[in-house]
Amino acid sequence: MATAQEYFQITFDIYPVAWDESPFLYRSLNQARKEVALDVNLKAVEEIQPYNLANKTVLTTSKPFLKIYRVFYWWRGNYKLLLKPFTHNPLPVKFFPLFYPIAYEPVNSTTINLYPEYRPLPSDKIEIHYCPVLTDLNYLAMVDPDLDDIYKYLVAWKLAQFLAINDAQYHLVEFFRTQYALERMRLLGVR
């Protein structure tokens, strides 16, 4: 796993600017890691049995999430994909939970609400696919526990882009954005 120092070394090889170990650099690094995690669809899968939750419609994941990819509901012997919510009028409900709202108001949310309220059976299961919140890197020797080493150049290109935005070097911002897209396509081809 890469360390914060490795991320900074690669970034400053790409974009050599004067720097020190300031909170701005760590905030930019953590934001770059978060955007890379969302771009590469970093995924955690969790299975919850709502019968143990005393008939509540609120599901709680073990880790906070950045984004929910899919929620599947085990019903009558197979998983059904739950529909995402409608903003205007929800559909009339004839089944057990049909949709779920995703509210990102709390930044590190761990809860998903299911509607309508339902009485789960002992055989019910819900599978949640989500992108977990990454652990912040706060000092140089800290090891990144969330992203693999193959993504360190993606993080470096994204971090260089943020630093160029801070320096108002907009021609370099576009160059780094293009390089980031090319690196991401290269990695997707490897998979």
GROMACS .gro file of C-alpha atoms in nm:
model
  191
    1MET     CA    1   0.000   0.000   0.000
    2ALA     CA    2   0.119   0.350  -0.082
    3THR     CA    3   0.206   0.608   0.181
    4ALA     CA    4   0.126   0.978   0.178
    5GLN     CA    5   0.492   1.044   0.107
    6GLU     CA    6   0.480   0.829  -0.208
    7TYR     CA    7   0.172   1.015  -0.331
    8PHE     CA    8   0.347   1.348  -0.275
    9GLN     CA    9   0.671   1.231  -0.441
   10ILE     CA   10   0.489   1.121  -0.755
   11THR     CA   11   0.282   1.438  -0.760
   12PHE     CA   12   0.580   1.669  -0.723
   13ASP     CA   13   0.768   1.476  -0.992
   14ILE     CA   14   0.472   1.554  -1.219
   15TYR     CA   15   0.419   1.911  -1.101
   16PRO     CA   16   0.731   2.052  -0.931
   17VAL     CA   17   0.614   2.331  -0.703
   18ALA     CA   18   0.740   2.452  -0.369
   19TRP     CA   19   0.562   2.278  -0.087
   20ASP     CA   20   0.572   2.204   0.279
   21GLU     CA   21   0.379   1.965   0.497
   22SER     CA   22   0.073   2.187   0.534
   23PRO     CA   23  -0.290   2.094   0.611
   24PHE     CA   24  -0.387   2.217   0.263
   25LEU     CA   25  -0.177   1.944   0.100
   26TYR     CA   26  -0.335   1.671   0.313
   27ARG     CA   27  -0.686   1.803   0.247
   28SER     CA   28  -0.609   1.804  -0.127
   29LEU     CA   29  -0.460   1.455  -0.108
   30ASN     CA   30  -0.762   1.316   0.075
   31GLN     CA   31  -1.001   1.484  -0.170
   32ALA     CA   32  -0.802   1.338  -0.462
   33ARG     CA   33  -0.818   0.991  -0.306
   34LYS     CA   34  -1.193   1.028  -0.254
   35GLU     CA   35  -1.251   1.126  -0.618
   36VAL     CA   36  -1.034   0.838  -0.741
   37ALA     CA   37  -1.228   0.594  -0.522
   38LEU     CA   38  -1.553   0.715  -0.676
   39ASP     CA   39  -1.409   0.705  -1.030
   40VAL     CA   40  -1.279   0.349  -1.000
   41ASN     CA   41  -1.595   0.233  -0.819
   42LEU     CA   42  -1.424   0.118  -0.501
   43LYS     CA   43  -1.684  -0.115  -0.358
   44ALA     CA   44  -1.777  -0.269  -0.027
   45VAL     CA   45  -2.059  -0.524  -0.009
   46GLU     CA   46  -2.260  -0.575   0.305
   47GLU     CA   47  -2.545  -0.813   0.372
   48ILE     CA   48  -2.803  -0.713   0.632
   49GLN     CA   49  -3.090  -0.918   0.768
   50PRO     CA   50  -3.360  -0.665   0.855
   51TYR     CA   51  -3.556  -0.918   1.062
   52ASN     CA   52  -3.304  -0.864   1.340
   53LEU     CA   53  -3.366  -0.488   1.336
   54ALA     CA   54  -3.706  -0.502   1.511
   55ASN     CA   55  -3.906  -0.410   1.201
   56LYS     CA   56  -3.736  -0.076   1.145
   57THR     CA   57  -3.697   0.064   0.797
   58VAL     CA   58  -3.356   0.217   0.863
   59LEU     CA   59  -3.054   0.011   0.759
   60THR     CA   60  -2.714   0.090   0.902
   61THR     CA   61  -2.388   0.001   0.730
   62SER     CA   62  -2.080  -0.086   0.931
   63LYS     CA   63  -1.878   0.190   0.762
   64PRO     CA   64  -1.985   0.537   0.650
   65PHE     CA   65  -2.036   0.563   0.275
   66LEU     CA   66  -1.954   0.815   0.003
   67LYS     CA   67  -2.199   0.669  -0.244
   68ILE     CA   68  -2.452   0.389  -0.268
   69TYR     CA   69  -2.417   0.190  -0.590
   70ARG     CA   70  -2.696  -0.066  -0.555
   71VAL     CA   71  -2.930  -0.210  -0.297
   72PHE     CA   72  -3.062  -0.562  -0.355
   73TYR     CA   73  -3.350  -0.721  -0.168
   74TRP     CA   74  -3.367  -1.097  -0.118
   75TRP     CA   75  -3.728  -1.184  -0.182
   76ARG     CA   76  -3.880  -1.518  -0.278
   77GLY     CA   77  -3.551  -1.688  -0.347
   78ASN     CA   78  -3.364  -1.428  -0.551
   79TYR     CA   79  -3.223  -1.078  -0.527
   80LYS     CA   80  -3.430  -0.795  -0.672
   81LEU     CA   81  -3.270  -0.460  -0.743
   82LEU     CA   82  -3.442  -0.189  -0.541
   83LEU     CA   83  -3.533   0.116  -0.744
   84LYS     CA   84  -3.386   0.453  -0.663
   85PRO     CA   85  -3.626   0.713  -0.527
   86PHE     CA   86  -3.837   0.945  -0.735
   87THR     CA   87  -3.813   1.310  -0.637
   88HIS     CA   88  -4.174   1.402  -0.723
   89ASN     CA   89  -4.422   1.123  -0.645
   90PRO     CA   90  -4.315   0.775  -0.545
   91LEU     CA   91  -4.471   0.483  -0.727
   92PRO     CA   92  -4.765   0.308  -0.566
   93VAL     CA   93  -4.622   0.028  -0.360
   94LYS     CA   94  -4.746  -0.329  -0.398
   95PHE     CA   95  -4.440  -0.520  -0.281
   96PHE     CA   96  -4.216  -0.507   0.021
   97PRO     CA   97  -3.956  -0.228   0.010
   98LEU     CA   98  -3.962  -0.089  -0.341
   99PHE     CA   99  -3.731   0.206  -0.319
  100TYR     CA  100  -3.495   0.384  -0.082
  101PRO     CA  101  -3.406   0.751  -0.044
  102ILE     CA  102  -3.042   0.847  -0.030
  103ALA     CA  103  -2.978   1.164   0.166
  104TYR     CA  104  -2.621   1.288   0.170
  105GLU     CA  105  -2.686   1.562   0.423
  106PRO     CA  106  -2.469   1.398   0.689
  107VAL     CA  107  -2.129   1.383   0.524
  108ASN     CA  108  -2.035   1.042   0.660
  109SER     CA  109  -2.376   0.883   0.661
  110THR     CA  110  -2.424   0.520   0.758
  111THR     CA  111  -2.801   0.495   0.725
  112ILE     CA  112  -3.033   0.408   0.439
  113ASN     CA  113  -3.408   0.444   0.479
  114LEU     CA  114  -3.640   0.194   0.315
  115TYR     CA  115  -3.991   0.288   0.212
  116PRO     CA  116  -4.264   0.189   0.263
  117GLU     CA  117  -4.252   0.052   0.614
  118TYR     CA  118  -4.268  -0.324   0.598
  119ARG     CA  119  -4.265  -0.628   0.821
  120PRO     CA  120  -3.959  -0.831   0.725
  121LEU     CA  121  -3.968  -1.207   0.722
  122PRO     CA  122  -3.691  -1.422   0.877
  123SER     CA  123  -3.570  -1.516   0.528
  124ASP     CA  124  -3.536  -1.153   0.408
  125LYS     CA  125  -3.190  -1.019   0.330
  126ILE     CA  126  -3.072  -0.690   0.191
  127GLU     CA  127  -2.739  -0.655   0.014
  128ILE     CA  128  -2.584  -0.308  -0.010
  129HIS     CA  129  -2.308  -0.221  -0.255
  130TYR     CA  130  -2.144   0.109  -0.159
  131CYS     CA  131  -1.824   0.312  -0.172
  132PRO     CA  132  -1.691   0.345   0.184
  133VAL     CA  133  -1.546   0.665   0.326
  134LEU     CA  134  -1.168   0.655   0.303
  135THR     CA  135  -0.939   0.691   0.601
  136ASP     CA  136  -0.775   1.035   0.597
  137LEU     CA  137  -0.398   1.051   0.555
  138ASN     CA  138  -0.260   1.305   0.804
  139TYR     CA  139   0.116   1.256   0.803
  140LEU     CA  140   0.384   1.144   0.556
  141ALA     CA  141   0.448   0.792   0.685
  142MET     CA  142   0.079   0.700   0.704
  143VAL     CA  143  -0.009   0.404   0.482
  144ASP     CA  144  -0.320   0.420   0.266
  145PRO     CA  145  -0.535   0.126   0.382
  146ASP     CA  146  -0.812   0.178   0.125
  147LEU     CA  147  -0.667   0.219  -0.226
  148ASP     CA  148  -0.443  -0.032  -0.402
  149ASP     CA  149  -0.100   0.061  -0.533
  150ILE     CA  150  -0.221   0.052  -0.892
  151TYR     CA  151  -0.421   0.371  -0.826
  152LYS     CA  152  -0.136   0.582  -0.692
  153TYR     CA  153  -0.069   0.751  -1.027
  154LEU     CA  154  -0.438   0.835  -1.058
  155VAL     CA  155  -0.422   1.000  -0.716
  156ALA     CA  156  -0.105   1.186  -0.816
  157TRP     CA  157  -0.263   1.324  -1.137
  158LYS     CA  158  -0.574   1.433  -0.948
  159LEU     CA  159  -0.366   1.595  -0.673
  160ALA     CA  160  -0.154   1.775  -0.933
  161GLN     CA  161  -0.476   1.903  -1.088
  162PHE     CA  162  -0.590   2.043  -0.751
  163LEU     CA  163  -0.254   2.210  -0.692
  164ALA     CA  164  -0.262   2.366  -1.039
  165ILE     CA  165  -0.611   2.500  -0.969
  166ASN     CA  166  -0.475   2.654  -0.648
  167ASP     CA  167  -0.190   2.814  -0.845
  168ALA     CA  168  -0.433   2.942  -1.113
  169GLN     CA  169  -0.244   2.748  -1.384
  170TYR     CA  170  -0.553   2.661  -1.584
  171HIS     CA  171  -0.365   2.534  -1.890
  172LEU     CA  172  -0.193   2.282  -1.661
  173VAL     CA  173  -0.527   2.192  -1.503
  174GLU     CA  174  -0.654   2.081  -1.843
  175PHE     CA  175  -0.331   1.891  -1.910
  176PHE     CA  176  -0.354   1.708  -1.575
  177ARG     CA  177  -0.723   1.635  -1.631
  178THR     CA  178  -0.640   1.478  -1.969
  179GLN     CA  179  -0.354   1.275  -1.822
  180TYR     CA  180  -0.583   1.156  -1.543
  181ALA     CA  181  -0.841   1.041  -1.798
  182LEU     CA  182  -0.574   0.858  -2.000
  183GLU     CA  183  -0.439   0.684  -1.689
  184ARG     CA  184  -0.790   0.584  -1.585
  185MET     CA  185  -0.857   0.436  -1.931
  186ARG     CA  186  -0.526   0.247  -1.915
  187LEU     CA  187  -0.619   0.099  -1.577
  188LEU     CA  188  -0.965  -0.001  -1.695
  189GLY     CA  189  -0.804  -0.179  -1.989
  190VAL     CA  190  -0.582  -0.375  -1.748
  191ARG     CA  191  -0.885  -0.511  -1.561
   0.00000   0.00000   0.00000
